[in-house]
Short mmCIF file of C-alpha atoms in Angstrom, two decimals:
data_model
loop_
_atom_site.label_atom_id
_atom_site.label_comp_id
_atom_site.label_asym_id
_atom_site.label_seq_id
_atom_site.Cartn_x
_atom_site.Cartn_y
_atom_site.Cartn_z
CA MET A 89 -61.30 -6.85 10.12
CA SER A 90 -59.53 -4.29 7.96
CA GLY A 91 -57.23 -3.38 10.89
CA THR A 92 -56.31 -7.02 11.43
CA THR A 93 -55.67 -7.50 7.72
CA ALA A 94 -53.42 -4.41 7.67
CA LYS A 95 -51.35 -5.70 10.61
CA ARG A 96 -50.51 -9.00 8.90
CA PRO A 97 -48.24 -7.48 6.20
CA LEU A 98 -46.53 -5.43 8.91
CA ARG A 99 -45.81 -8.59 10.93
CA ILE A 100 -44.41 -10.32 7.84
CA VAL A 101 -42.21 -7.31 7.05
CA GLY A 102 -41.00 -7.25 10.65
CA ARG A 103 -39.96 -10.90 10.43
CA LEU A 104 -38.00 -10.46 7.18
CA PRO A 105 -34.81 -9.09 8.84
CA ARG A 106 -34.75 -12.05 11.25
CA ALA A 107 -35.25 -14.54 8.43
CA SER A 108 -32.55 -12.91 6.31
CA THR A 109 -30.15 -12.93 9.29
CA MET A 110 -30.79 -16.62 9.91
CA LEU A 111 -30.30 -17.38 6.21
CA ALA A 112 -27.03 -15.42 6.18
CA CYS A 113 -25.80 -17.34 9.25
CA LEU A 114 -26.62 -20.66 7.60
CA VAL A 115 -24.75 -19.65 4.44
CA TYR A 116 -21.72 -18.51 6.45
CA ALA A 117 -21.75 -21.74 8.44
CA TYR A 118 -21.91 -23.77 5.22
CA LEU A 119 -18.86 -21.88 3.90
CA VAL A 120 -16.81 -21.85 7.12
CA ILE A 121 -17.41 -25.31 8.63
CA PRO A 122 -15.30 -27.21 6.03
CA SER A 123 -12.35 -24.93 6.84
CA LEU A 124 -12.81 -25.44 10.57
CA VAL A 125 -12.93 -29.24 10.18
CA VAL A 126 -9.41 -29.14 8.71
CA MET A 127 -7.95 -27.63 11.90
CA PRO A 128 -8.44 -30.70 14.16
CA ILE A 129 -7.02 -32.87 11.36
CA SER A 130 -3.89 -30.70 11.19
CA LEU A 131 -3.39 -31.10 14.94
CA SER A 132 -3.58 -34.89 14.92
CA GLU A 133 -0.59 -37.23 14.84
CA ALA A 134 -1.60 -39.16 11.72
CA GLY A 135 -3.75 -36.61 9.92
CA GLU A 136 -7.09 -37.97 11.13
CA PHE A 137 -10.04 -36.08 12.54
CA THR A 138 -9.93 -36.28 16.33
CA LEU A 139 -10.95 -34.19 19.32
CA ASP A 140 -9.02 -36.32 21.81
CA ARG A 141 -6.47 -34.10 23.56
CA ALA A 142 -4.16 -37.03 24.13
CA ARG A 143 -3.84 -37.52 20.36
CA LEU A 144 -3.26 -33.88 19.47
CA SER A 145 0.16 -33.11 18.02
CA LEU A 146 2.10 -30.55 15.98
CA ASN A 147 3.77 -33.29 13.96
CA LEU A 148 2.28 -32.19 10.63
CA PHE A 149 3.50 -28.63 11.15
CA ARG A 150 6.99 -29.96 11.97
CA GLN A 151 6.95 -31.98 8.76
CA PHE A 152 5.98 -28.88 6.81
CA PHE A 153 8.76 -26.69 8.19
CA ALA A 154 11.28 -29.53 7.83
CA SER A 155 10.52 -30.01 4.13
CA GLU A 156 12.64 -27.99 1.70
CA ALA A 157 10.03 -28.34 -1.04
CA TRP A 158 7.22 -26.91 1.11
CA ILE A 159 9.38 -24.07 2.43
CA ALA A 160 10.51 -23.20 -1.11
CA ALA A 161 6.88 -23.06 -2.25
CA LEU A 162 5.98 -20.89 0.75
CA TRP A 163 8.87 -18.53 0.01
CA ASN A 164 7.82 -18.28 -3.65
CA SER A 165 4.26 -17.44 -2.63
CA LEU A 166 5.43 -14.76 -0.21
CA GLN A 167 7.70 -13.19 -2.83
CA VAL A 168 5.11 -13.27 -5.60
CA ALA A 169 2.26 -12.03 -3.40
CA THR A 170 4.33 -9.18 -1.94
CA ALA A 171 5.63 -7.99 -5.32
CA ALA A 172 2.25 -8.40 -7.03
CA SER A 173 0.31 -6.57 -4.30
CA MET A 174 2.84 -3.71 -4.27
CA LEU A 175 2.62 -3.38 -8.05
CA ALA A 176 -1.19 -3.57 -7.99
CA THR A 177 -1.29 -0.87 -5.30
CA LEU A 178 1.09 1.44 -7.18
CA ILE A 179 -1.05 1.10 -10.31
CA GLY A 180 -4.38 1.11 -8.52
CA ILE A 181 -3.89 4.39 -6.61
CA PRO A 182 -3.61 6.71 -9.64
CA ALA A 183 -6.11 4.60 -11.58
CA ALA A 184 -8.77 4.90 -8.88
CA TYR A 185 -8.10 8.63 -8.53
CA ALA A 186 -8.47 9.09 -12.28
CA PHE A 187 -11.75 7.17 -12.29
CA ALA A 188 -13.09 9.21 -9.35
CA ARG A 189 -11.96 12.69 -10.42
CA GLY A 190 -11.12 12.42 -14.10
CA ARG A 191 -13.42 13.43 -16.92
CA PHE A 192 -12.17 11.75 -20.09
CA TYR A 193 -13.69 9.88 -23.00
CA GLY A 194 -14.18 6.17 -22.37
CA ARG A 195 -13.69 6.39 -18.60
CA SER A 196 -16.46 3.88 -17.85
CA THR A 197 -15.10 1.45 -20.43
CA VAL A 198 -11.56 1.64 -19.06
CA GLN A 199 -12.84 1.21 -15.49
CA MET A 200 -14.82 -1.85 -16.52
CA LEU A 201 -11.74 -3.33 -18.19
CA VAL A 202 -9.66 -2.77 -15.05
CA ILE A 203 -12.13 -4.49 -12.74
CA SER A 204 -13.12 -7.20 -15.27
CA PRO A 205 -10.85 -9.87 -13.67
CA MET A 206 -13.34 -9.93 -10.79
CA PHE A 207 -16.09 -11.16 -13.13
CA VAL A 208 -14.25 -13.19 -15.79
CA PRO A 209 -13.73 -16.87 -14.85
CA VAL A 210 -10.20 -17.45 -13.60
CA ILE A 211 -9.67 -20.36 -15.99
CA VAL A 212 -10.32 -18.03 -18.93
CA ILE A 213 -7.78 -15.51 -17.61
CA ALA A 214 -5.26 -18.27 -16.96
CA LEU A 215 -5.60 -19.70 -20.47
CA GLY A 216 -5.21 -16.27 -22.07
CA LEU A 217 -2.13 -15.49 -19.99
CA TYR A 218 -0.67 -18.91 -20.73
CA PHE A 219 -0.93 -18.49 -24.51
CA LEU A 220 0.40 -14.93 -24.28
CA ALA A 221 3.37 -15.93 -22.10
CA ALA A 222 4.14 -18.97 -24.26
CA ALA A 223 4.11 -16.87 -27.43
CA ALA A 224 6.45 -14.31 -25.85
CA GLY A 225 8.76 -16.97 -24.39
CA LEU A 226 8.07 -15.81 -20.82
CA GLN A 227 6.55 -19.00 -19.46
CA GLY A 228 7.73 -20.03 -15.99
CA ARG A 229 9.40 -16.74 -15.06
CA PHE A 230 9.01 -14.99 -11.75
CA ALA A 231 8.23 -11.60 -13.38
CA THR A 232 5.48 -13.17 -15.51
CA LEU A 233 3.76 -14.60 -12.44
CA VAL A 234 4.07 -11.28 -10.59
CA LEU A 235 2.52 -9.34 -13.48
CA ALA A 236 -0.32 -11.86 -13.79
CA HIS A 237 -1.12 -11.75 -10.07
CA ALA A 238 -0.86 -7.96 -10.04
CA MET A 239 -3.48 -7.85 -12.78
CA TYR A 240 -5.61 -10.30 -10.78
CA GLY A 241 -5.37 -8.24 -7.57
CA LEU A 242 -5.70 -4.80 -9.20
CA PRO A 243 -9.55 -4.75 -9.13
CA PHE A 244 -9.55 -5.18 -5.33
CA VAL A 245 -7.22 -2.21 -4.92
CA VAL A 246 -9.18 -0.01 -7.32
CA MET A 247 -12.57 -0.82 -5.82
CA LEU A 248 -11.44 -0.22 -2.23
CA ILE A 249 -9.73 3.08 -3.10
CA LEU A 250 -12.77 4.19 -5.09
CA SER A 251 -14.83 3.46 -1.99
CA GLY A 252 -12.39 5.55 0.06
CA MET A 253 -12.61 8.40 -2.45
CA THR A 254 -16.22 8.94 -1.41
CA GLN A 255 -14.85 10.16 1.95
CA VAL A 256 -12.48 12.68 0.33
CA ASP A 257 -13.96 16.17 0.14
CA PRO A 258 -13.27 17.74 -3.30
CA ALA A 259 -13.43 21.16 -1.64
CA LEU A 260 -10.13 20.43 0.13
CA GLU A 261 -8.45 19.76 -3.21
CA LYS A 262 -9.86 22.97 -4.72
CA ALA A 263 -8.74 24.96 -1.70
CA ALA A 264 -5.21 23.59 -1.99
CA MET A 265 -5.11 24.48 -5.69
CA LEU A 266 -6.33 28.00 -4.95
CA MET A 267 -3.46 28.33 -2.49
CA GLY A 268 -1.04 27.58 -5.33
CA ALA A 269 -0.37 23.87 -4.84
CA SER A 270 0.37 21.85 -7.96
CA PRO A 271 -1.87 18.89 -8.87
CA LEU A 272 0.87 16.45 -7.86
CA ARG A 273 1.29 18.15 -4.49
CA VAL A 274 -2.48 18.19 -3.92
CA PHE A 275 -2.60 14.46 -4.68
CA ALA A 276 0.39 13.65 -2.43
CA GLN A 277 -0.40 15.88 0.56
CA VAL A 278 -4.20 16.20 0.51
CA VAL A 279 -5.66 13.09 -1.12
CA LEU A 280 -3.24 10.30 -0.16
CA PRO A 281 -3.33 10.93 3.63
CA GLN A 282 -7.10 10.53 3.55
CA LEU A 283 -6.86 7.28 1.59
CA LYS A 284 -4.23 5.49 3.69
CA ILE A 285 -6.74 3.07 5.25
CA SER A 286 -8.26 2.20 1.87
CA ILE A 287 -4.82 1.81 0.29
CA PHE A 288 -3.64 -0.52 3.04
CA ALA A 289 -6.86 -2.55 2.83
CA GLY A 290 -6.46 -2.83 -0.95
CA PHE A 291 -2.86 -3.98 -0.51
CA LEU A 292 -3.95 -6.66 1.98
CA PHE A 293 -6.71 -7.99 -0.27
CA ALA A 294 -4.40 -8.01 -3.30
CA PHE A 295 -1.80 -9.88 -1.23
CA LEU A 296 -4.36 -12.43 -0.09
CA ALA A 297 -5.76 -12.88 -3.61
CA SER A 298 -2.26 -13.56 -4.96
CA PHE A 299 -1.18 -15.77 -2.07
CA ASP A 300 -4.26 -18.02 -2.37
CA GLU A 301 -4.45 -18.08 -6.19
CA VAL A 302 -3.81 -21.47 -7.80
CA VAL A 303 -5.25 -21.55 -11.34
CA ILE A 304 -3.17 -18.75 -12.89
CA ALA A 305 -0.09 -19.90 -10.99
CA TRP A 306 -0.63 -23.47 -12.22
CA PHE A 307 -0.63 -22.34 -15.87
CA LEU A 308 2.33 -19.93 -15.55
CA ASN A 309 4.64 -21.56 -13.01
CA GLY A 310 7.98 -23.14 -13.81
CA PRO A 311 10.30 -25.50 -11.90
CA THR A 312 11.61 -22.66 -9.71
CA THR A 313 8.38 -20.66 -9.33
CA ILE A 314 6.02 -23.22 -7.79
CA THR A 315 3.81 -21.44 -5.27
CA LEU A 316 2.25 -22.89 -2.13
CA PRO A 317 -1.28 -23.41 -3.58
CA VAL A 318 0.21 -25.12 -6.65
CA LYS A 319 2.32 -27.34 -4.38
CA MET A 320 -0.81 -28.22 -2.41
CA TYR A 321 -2.71 -29.12 -5.56
CA SER A 322 0.18 -31.25 -6.82
CA SER A 323 0.39 -33.03 -3.46
CA ILE A 324 -3.31 -33.83 -3.55
CA MET A 325 -2.96 -35.27 -7.05
CA TRP A 326 0.25 -37.28 -6.59
CA GLU A 327 1.30 -37.57 -2.93
CA ASN A 328 -1.88 -37.28 -0.81
CA THR A 329 0.19 -36.27 2.22
CA PRO A 330 -1.55 -35.20 5.46
CA VAL A 331 0.77 -32.17 5.60
CA ILE A 332 -1.81 -30.45 3.37
CA ALA A 333 -4.08 -30.19 6.42
CA ALA A 334 -1.44 -28.16 8.26
CA VAL A 335 -0.95 -25.90 5.21
CA SER A 336 -4.71 -25.42 4.89
CA THR A 337 -4.93 -24.42 8.55
CA MET A 338 -2.19 -21.83 8.12
CA LEU A 339 -3.84 -20.40 5.00
CA THR A 340 -7.19 -20.25 6.80
CA LEU A 341 -5.65 -18.42 9.75
CA LEU A 342 -3.86 -16.03 7.37
CA SER A 343 -7.10 -15.24 5.54
CA PHE A 344 -8.92 -14.74 8.83
CA ALA A 345 -6.15 -12.44 10.14
CA VAL A 346 -6.18 -10.32 6.97
CA CYS A 347 -9.99 -9.98 7.01
CA LEU A 348 -9.99 -9.18 10.74
CA LEU A 349 -7.26 -6.56 10.30
CA THR A 350 -9.16 -5.00 7.41
CA MET A 351 -12.35 -4.88 9.48
CA VAL A 352 -10.54 -3.25 12.40
CA LEU A 353 -8.84 -0.64 10.22
CA GLY A 354 -11.97 0.05 8.23
CA ALA A 355 -14.39 0.18 11.17
CA ASN A 356 -14.70 3.92 10.75
CA PRO A 357 -12.66 4.87 7.67
CA GLY A 358 -14.18 8.30 7.30
CA ALA A 359 -13.18 9.41 10.79
CA LYS A 360 -9.74 7.81 10.62
CA ASP A 361 -8.91 9.26 7.23
CA THR A 362 -10.06 12.68 8.36
CA ASN A 363 -7.91 12.47 11.49
CA GLY A 364 -4.99 11.31 9.40
CA ALA A 365 -5.42 14.23 7.03
CA ALA A 366 -5.61 16.64 9.93
#
């Protein structure tokens, strides 16, 4: 009897991974299915859900690329996301290195402030930036939107580079310093080559965060800085055009491509970074 009783907890423990896997699959399906439903709608002639091949069409995509307003919004999003992700990466690299190797007073507090946009509600950030930009007379400017999105994407860059720093051997840095290399040269020629995968992944996530962001852009945009997500939101509110389905499909495919590329590059970051350093 005691042996049978002892086996029951073991059986329950053995079933836990299967149950957690099934639960994770259900959650993923719940999150992904709405995005997948949009794709057949975007391929229909009149913006209706259909699986009939005879009724499939690229008409909505043609309407999107033929519209100057949609193309202008797309171009604004590409410009803002590229500039913001580059700025976030340039700031995030030395910041992450300082957090990983530095020993200074208030390091934990500063690190928490840098990554706080990941935890603070976006509406709160957007309101704060709106009042700040309005007070400074910078509302509706391209540079204001770039700075705001760079701040929003900076935590992704810092966290990914900090994760990559765990693969960097401090002994290599000490050896380079003992050989007479300056701290800047050690950082440029020893540390950075080992972080290239993490840096690129951080850039991609910052780009995606900026490209898909709508709340901050809605509060800070002007007549000439309307981004694609803001244009989509405005169309839902005032136009209700089926072209939104085509835009949603393109954004979904872009997000999937960025995540897939990040997974491929980061499949074995330790080995790749080591090979790159060698």
